[in-house]
Tab-separated table of C-alpha atoms in Angstrom:
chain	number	residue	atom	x	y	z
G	1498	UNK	CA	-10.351	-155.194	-154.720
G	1499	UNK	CA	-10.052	-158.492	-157.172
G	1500	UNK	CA	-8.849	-161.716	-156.747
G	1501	UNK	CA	-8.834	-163.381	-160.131
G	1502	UNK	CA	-8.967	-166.958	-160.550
G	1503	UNK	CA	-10.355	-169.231	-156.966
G	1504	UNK	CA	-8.551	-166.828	-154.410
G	1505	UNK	CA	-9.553	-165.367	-151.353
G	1506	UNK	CA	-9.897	-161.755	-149.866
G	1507	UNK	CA	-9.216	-161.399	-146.255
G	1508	UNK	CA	-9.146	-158.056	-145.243
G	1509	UNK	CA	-9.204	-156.577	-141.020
G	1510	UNK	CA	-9.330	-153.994	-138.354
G	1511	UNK	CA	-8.167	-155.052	-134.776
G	1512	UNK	CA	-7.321	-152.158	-132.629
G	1513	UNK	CA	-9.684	-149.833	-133.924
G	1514	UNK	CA	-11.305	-148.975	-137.324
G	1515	UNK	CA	-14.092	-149.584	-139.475
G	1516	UNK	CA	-14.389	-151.607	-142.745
G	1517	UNK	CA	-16.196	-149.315	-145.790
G	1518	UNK	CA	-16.605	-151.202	-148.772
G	1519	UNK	CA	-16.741	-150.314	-152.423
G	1520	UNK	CA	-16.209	-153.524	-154.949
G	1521	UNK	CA	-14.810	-156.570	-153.059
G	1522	UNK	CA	-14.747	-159.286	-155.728
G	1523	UNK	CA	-13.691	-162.823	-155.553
G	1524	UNK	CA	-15.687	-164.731	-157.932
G	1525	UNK	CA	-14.572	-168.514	-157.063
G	1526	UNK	CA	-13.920	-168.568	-153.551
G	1527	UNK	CA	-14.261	-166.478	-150.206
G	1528	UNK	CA	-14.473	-163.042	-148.871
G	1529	UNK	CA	-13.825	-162.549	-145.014
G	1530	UNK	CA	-14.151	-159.049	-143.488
G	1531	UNK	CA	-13.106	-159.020	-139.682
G	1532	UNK	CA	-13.598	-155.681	-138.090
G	1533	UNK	CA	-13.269	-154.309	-134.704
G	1534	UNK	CA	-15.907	-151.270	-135.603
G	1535	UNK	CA	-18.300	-151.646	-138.142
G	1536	UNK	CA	-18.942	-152.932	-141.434
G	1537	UNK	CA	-21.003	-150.319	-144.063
G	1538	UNK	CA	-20.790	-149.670	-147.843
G	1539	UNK	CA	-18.641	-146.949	-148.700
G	1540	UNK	CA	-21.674	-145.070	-150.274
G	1541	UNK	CA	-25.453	-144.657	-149.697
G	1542	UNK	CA	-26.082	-146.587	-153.359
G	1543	UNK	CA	-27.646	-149.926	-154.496
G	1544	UNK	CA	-24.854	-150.914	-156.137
G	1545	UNK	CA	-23.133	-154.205	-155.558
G	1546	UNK	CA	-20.270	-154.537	-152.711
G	1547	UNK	CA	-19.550	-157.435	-152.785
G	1548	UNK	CA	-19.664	-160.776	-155.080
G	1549	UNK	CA	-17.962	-163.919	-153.938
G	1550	UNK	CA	-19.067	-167.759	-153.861
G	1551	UNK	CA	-18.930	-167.038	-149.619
G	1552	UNK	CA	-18.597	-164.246	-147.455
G	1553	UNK	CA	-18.410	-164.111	-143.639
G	1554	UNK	CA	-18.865	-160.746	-142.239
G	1555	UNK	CA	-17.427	-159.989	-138.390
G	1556	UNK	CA	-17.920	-156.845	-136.828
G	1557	UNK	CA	-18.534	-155.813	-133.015
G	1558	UNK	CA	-20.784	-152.515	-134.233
G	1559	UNK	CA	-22.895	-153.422	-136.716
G	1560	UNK	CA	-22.866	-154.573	-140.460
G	1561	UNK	CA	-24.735	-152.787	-142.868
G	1562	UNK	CA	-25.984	-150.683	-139.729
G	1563	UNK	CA	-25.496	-147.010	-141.239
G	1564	UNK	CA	-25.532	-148.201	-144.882
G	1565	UNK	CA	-26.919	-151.489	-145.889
G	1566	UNK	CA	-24.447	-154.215	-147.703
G	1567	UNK	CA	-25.275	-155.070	-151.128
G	1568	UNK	CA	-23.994	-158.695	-151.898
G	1569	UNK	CA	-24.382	-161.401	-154.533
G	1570	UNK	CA	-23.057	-164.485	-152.765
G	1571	UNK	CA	-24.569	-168.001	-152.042
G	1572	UNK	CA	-23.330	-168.660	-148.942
G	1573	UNK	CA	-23.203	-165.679	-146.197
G	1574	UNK	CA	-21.840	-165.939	-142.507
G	1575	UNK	CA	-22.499	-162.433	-140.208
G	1576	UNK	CA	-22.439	-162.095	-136.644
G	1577	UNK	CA	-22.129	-158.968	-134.287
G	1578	UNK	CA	-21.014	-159.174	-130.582
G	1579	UNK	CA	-21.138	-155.577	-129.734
G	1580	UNK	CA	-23.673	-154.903	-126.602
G	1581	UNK	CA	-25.571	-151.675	-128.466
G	1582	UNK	CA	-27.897	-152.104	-131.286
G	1583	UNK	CA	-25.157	-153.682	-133.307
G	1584	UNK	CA	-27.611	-154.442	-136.117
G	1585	UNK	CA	-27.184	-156.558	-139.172
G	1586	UNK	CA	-28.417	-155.186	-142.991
G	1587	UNK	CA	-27.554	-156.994	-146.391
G	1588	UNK	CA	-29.610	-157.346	-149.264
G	1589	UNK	CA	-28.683	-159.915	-151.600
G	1590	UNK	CA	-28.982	-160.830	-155.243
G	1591	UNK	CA	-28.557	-163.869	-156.791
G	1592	UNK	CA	-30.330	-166.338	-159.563
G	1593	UNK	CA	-29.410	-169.729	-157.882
G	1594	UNK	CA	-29.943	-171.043	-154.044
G	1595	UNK	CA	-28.704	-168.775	-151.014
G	1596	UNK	CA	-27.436	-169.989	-147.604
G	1597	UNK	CA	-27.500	-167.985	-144.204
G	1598	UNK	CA	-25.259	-170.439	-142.527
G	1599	UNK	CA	-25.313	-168.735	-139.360
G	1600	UNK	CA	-26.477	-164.908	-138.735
G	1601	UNK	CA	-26.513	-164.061	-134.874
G	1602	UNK	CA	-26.194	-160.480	-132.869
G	1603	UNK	CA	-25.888	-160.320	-128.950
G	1604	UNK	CA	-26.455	-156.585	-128.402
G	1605	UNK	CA	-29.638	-154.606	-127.441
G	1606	UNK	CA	-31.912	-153.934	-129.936
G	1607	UNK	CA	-29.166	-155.384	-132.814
G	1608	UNK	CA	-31.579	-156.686	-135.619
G	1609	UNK	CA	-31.342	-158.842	-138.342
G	1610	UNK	CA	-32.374	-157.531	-141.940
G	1611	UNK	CA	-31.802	-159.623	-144.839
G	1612	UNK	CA	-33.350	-159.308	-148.452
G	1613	UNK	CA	-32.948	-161.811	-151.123
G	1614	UNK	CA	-33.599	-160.758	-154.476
G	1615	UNK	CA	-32.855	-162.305	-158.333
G	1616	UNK	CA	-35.024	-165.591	-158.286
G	1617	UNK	CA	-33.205	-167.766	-156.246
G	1618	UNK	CA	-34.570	-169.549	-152.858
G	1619	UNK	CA	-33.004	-169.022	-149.468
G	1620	UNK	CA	-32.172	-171.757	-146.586
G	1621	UNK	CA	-31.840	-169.769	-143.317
G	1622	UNK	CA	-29.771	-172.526	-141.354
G	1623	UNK	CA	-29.649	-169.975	-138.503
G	1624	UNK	CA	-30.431	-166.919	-137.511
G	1625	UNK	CA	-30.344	-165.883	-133.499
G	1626	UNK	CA	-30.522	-162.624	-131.744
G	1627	UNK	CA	-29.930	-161.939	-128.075
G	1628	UNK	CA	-32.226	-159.292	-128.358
G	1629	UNK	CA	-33.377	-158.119	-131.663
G	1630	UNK	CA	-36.368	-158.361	-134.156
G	1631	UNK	CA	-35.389	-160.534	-137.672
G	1632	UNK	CA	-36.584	-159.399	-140.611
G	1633	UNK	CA	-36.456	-162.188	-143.761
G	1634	UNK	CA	-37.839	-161.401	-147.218
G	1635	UNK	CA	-37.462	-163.552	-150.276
G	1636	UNK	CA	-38.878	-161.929	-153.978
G	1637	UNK	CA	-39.424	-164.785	-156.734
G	1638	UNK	CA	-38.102	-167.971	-154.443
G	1639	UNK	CA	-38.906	-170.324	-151.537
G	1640	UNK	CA	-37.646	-169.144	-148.276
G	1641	UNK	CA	-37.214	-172.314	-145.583
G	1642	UNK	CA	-36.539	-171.083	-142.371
G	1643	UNK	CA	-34.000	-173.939	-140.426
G	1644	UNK	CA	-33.800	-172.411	-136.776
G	1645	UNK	CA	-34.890	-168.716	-136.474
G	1646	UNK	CA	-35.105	-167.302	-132.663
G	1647	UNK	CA	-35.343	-163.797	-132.104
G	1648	UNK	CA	-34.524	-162.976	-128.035
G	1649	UNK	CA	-35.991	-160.614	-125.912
G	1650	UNK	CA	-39.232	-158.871	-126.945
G	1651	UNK	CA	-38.818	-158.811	-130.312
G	1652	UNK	CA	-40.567	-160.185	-133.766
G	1653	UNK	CA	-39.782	-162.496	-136.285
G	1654	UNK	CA	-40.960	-161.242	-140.028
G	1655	UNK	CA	-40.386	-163.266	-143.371
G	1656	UNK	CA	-42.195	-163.420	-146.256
G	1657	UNK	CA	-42.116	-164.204	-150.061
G	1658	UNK	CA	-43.169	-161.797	-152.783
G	1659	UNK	CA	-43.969	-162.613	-156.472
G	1660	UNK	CA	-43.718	-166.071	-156.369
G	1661	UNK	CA	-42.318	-168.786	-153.564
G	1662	UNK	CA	-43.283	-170.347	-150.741
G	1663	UNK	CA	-41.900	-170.529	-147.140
G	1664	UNK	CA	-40.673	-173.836	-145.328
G	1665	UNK	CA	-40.578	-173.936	-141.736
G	1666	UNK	CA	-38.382	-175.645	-138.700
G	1667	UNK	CA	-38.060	-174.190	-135.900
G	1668	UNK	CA	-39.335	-169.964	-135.490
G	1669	UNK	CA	-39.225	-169.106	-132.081
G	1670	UNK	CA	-40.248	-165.454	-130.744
G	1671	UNK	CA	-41.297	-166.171	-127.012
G	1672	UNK	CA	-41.089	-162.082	-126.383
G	1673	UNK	CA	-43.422	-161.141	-129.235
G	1674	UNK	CA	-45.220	-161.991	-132.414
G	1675	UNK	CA	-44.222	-164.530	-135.532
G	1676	UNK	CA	-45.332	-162.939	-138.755
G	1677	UNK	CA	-44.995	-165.201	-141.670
G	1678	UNK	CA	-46.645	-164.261	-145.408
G	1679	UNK	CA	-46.050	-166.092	-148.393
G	1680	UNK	CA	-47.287	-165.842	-152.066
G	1681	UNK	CA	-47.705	-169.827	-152.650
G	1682	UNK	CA	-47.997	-172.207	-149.182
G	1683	UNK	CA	-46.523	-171.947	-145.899
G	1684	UNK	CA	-45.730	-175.606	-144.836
G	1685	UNK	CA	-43.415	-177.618	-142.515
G	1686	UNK	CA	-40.103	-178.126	-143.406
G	1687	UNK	CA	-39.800	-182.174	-143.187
């Protein structure tokens, strides 16, 4: 699916079904995926799903939990409310600053995964699990982590790989363990 020019894709499930995704494109503006099941790539590949300016991603079952999303977006909205291990996966590639505005999951053992790839730095404004680990990694950018709390007994993970350095507000694990490893400096945030 393409929407030429700045137009948006909106596509949804609401009584039952799952969203599979090919090639969602929509180059100047907004992707929104709503889905009462899950959200997955179509096939097990590396190959981009979807490229957009923003993209918010609802699903109760997961999102990217059987087959990891491929995106190249700046700005990227996700959030699970299913009670299982509604997990979250999406690896991301992009050249130019990335924005998790807001990544949360309410569900037992529903995880947060999220790899940014292509050179440019992320901003994690939030990222909150009921109960469920987070996983951040950043290759060849700085990675500042805004308000990361992972619920329950679970980690928090992020690190930077081949160059970049991680800025930090507020990381909060009370379960479990904080693991943060950077190539450059790990410093506070203000």
């Amino acid at each position: 699916i393409t929407a030429g020019g700045v137009r948006n894709i909106s596509a949804d499930t609401t009584t039952s079904g799952n969203i599979l995704i090919g090639s969602v494109v929509a180059d100047g503006d907004t992707v929104t995926l709503t889905s009462i099941g899950s959200i997955n790539d179509a096939t097990t590949d590396t190959v981009t799903d979807i490229t957009s300016s923003i993209v918010d991603l609802d699903a109760v079952t997961g999102i990217g939990e059987s087959e990891e999303i491929e995106t190249v977006v700046s700005t990227v909205d996700a959030d699970t409310t299913g009670v299982g291990a509604a997990i979250i996966d999406i690896d991301n590639a992009l050249a130019t600053l990335v924005t998790l505005q807001s990544f949360s999951t309410v569900g037992t053992g529903a995880h947060i995964l999220f790899d940014q790839s292509g050179g440019g730095d992320l901003t994690v404004t939030s990222a909150v699990t009921t109960d469920g680990q987070i996983d951040i990694s950043v290759d060849s950018g700085d990675l500042t982590l805004t308000t990361i709390t992972a619920g329950g007994v679970r980690n928090i993970s992020a690190d930077t790989t081949t160059s970049g350095d991680i800025l930090i507000g507020s990381v909060t694990a009370d379960g479990d363990t904080v693991t943060l490893t950077s190539i450059g400096s790990i410093n506070d945030a203000t």
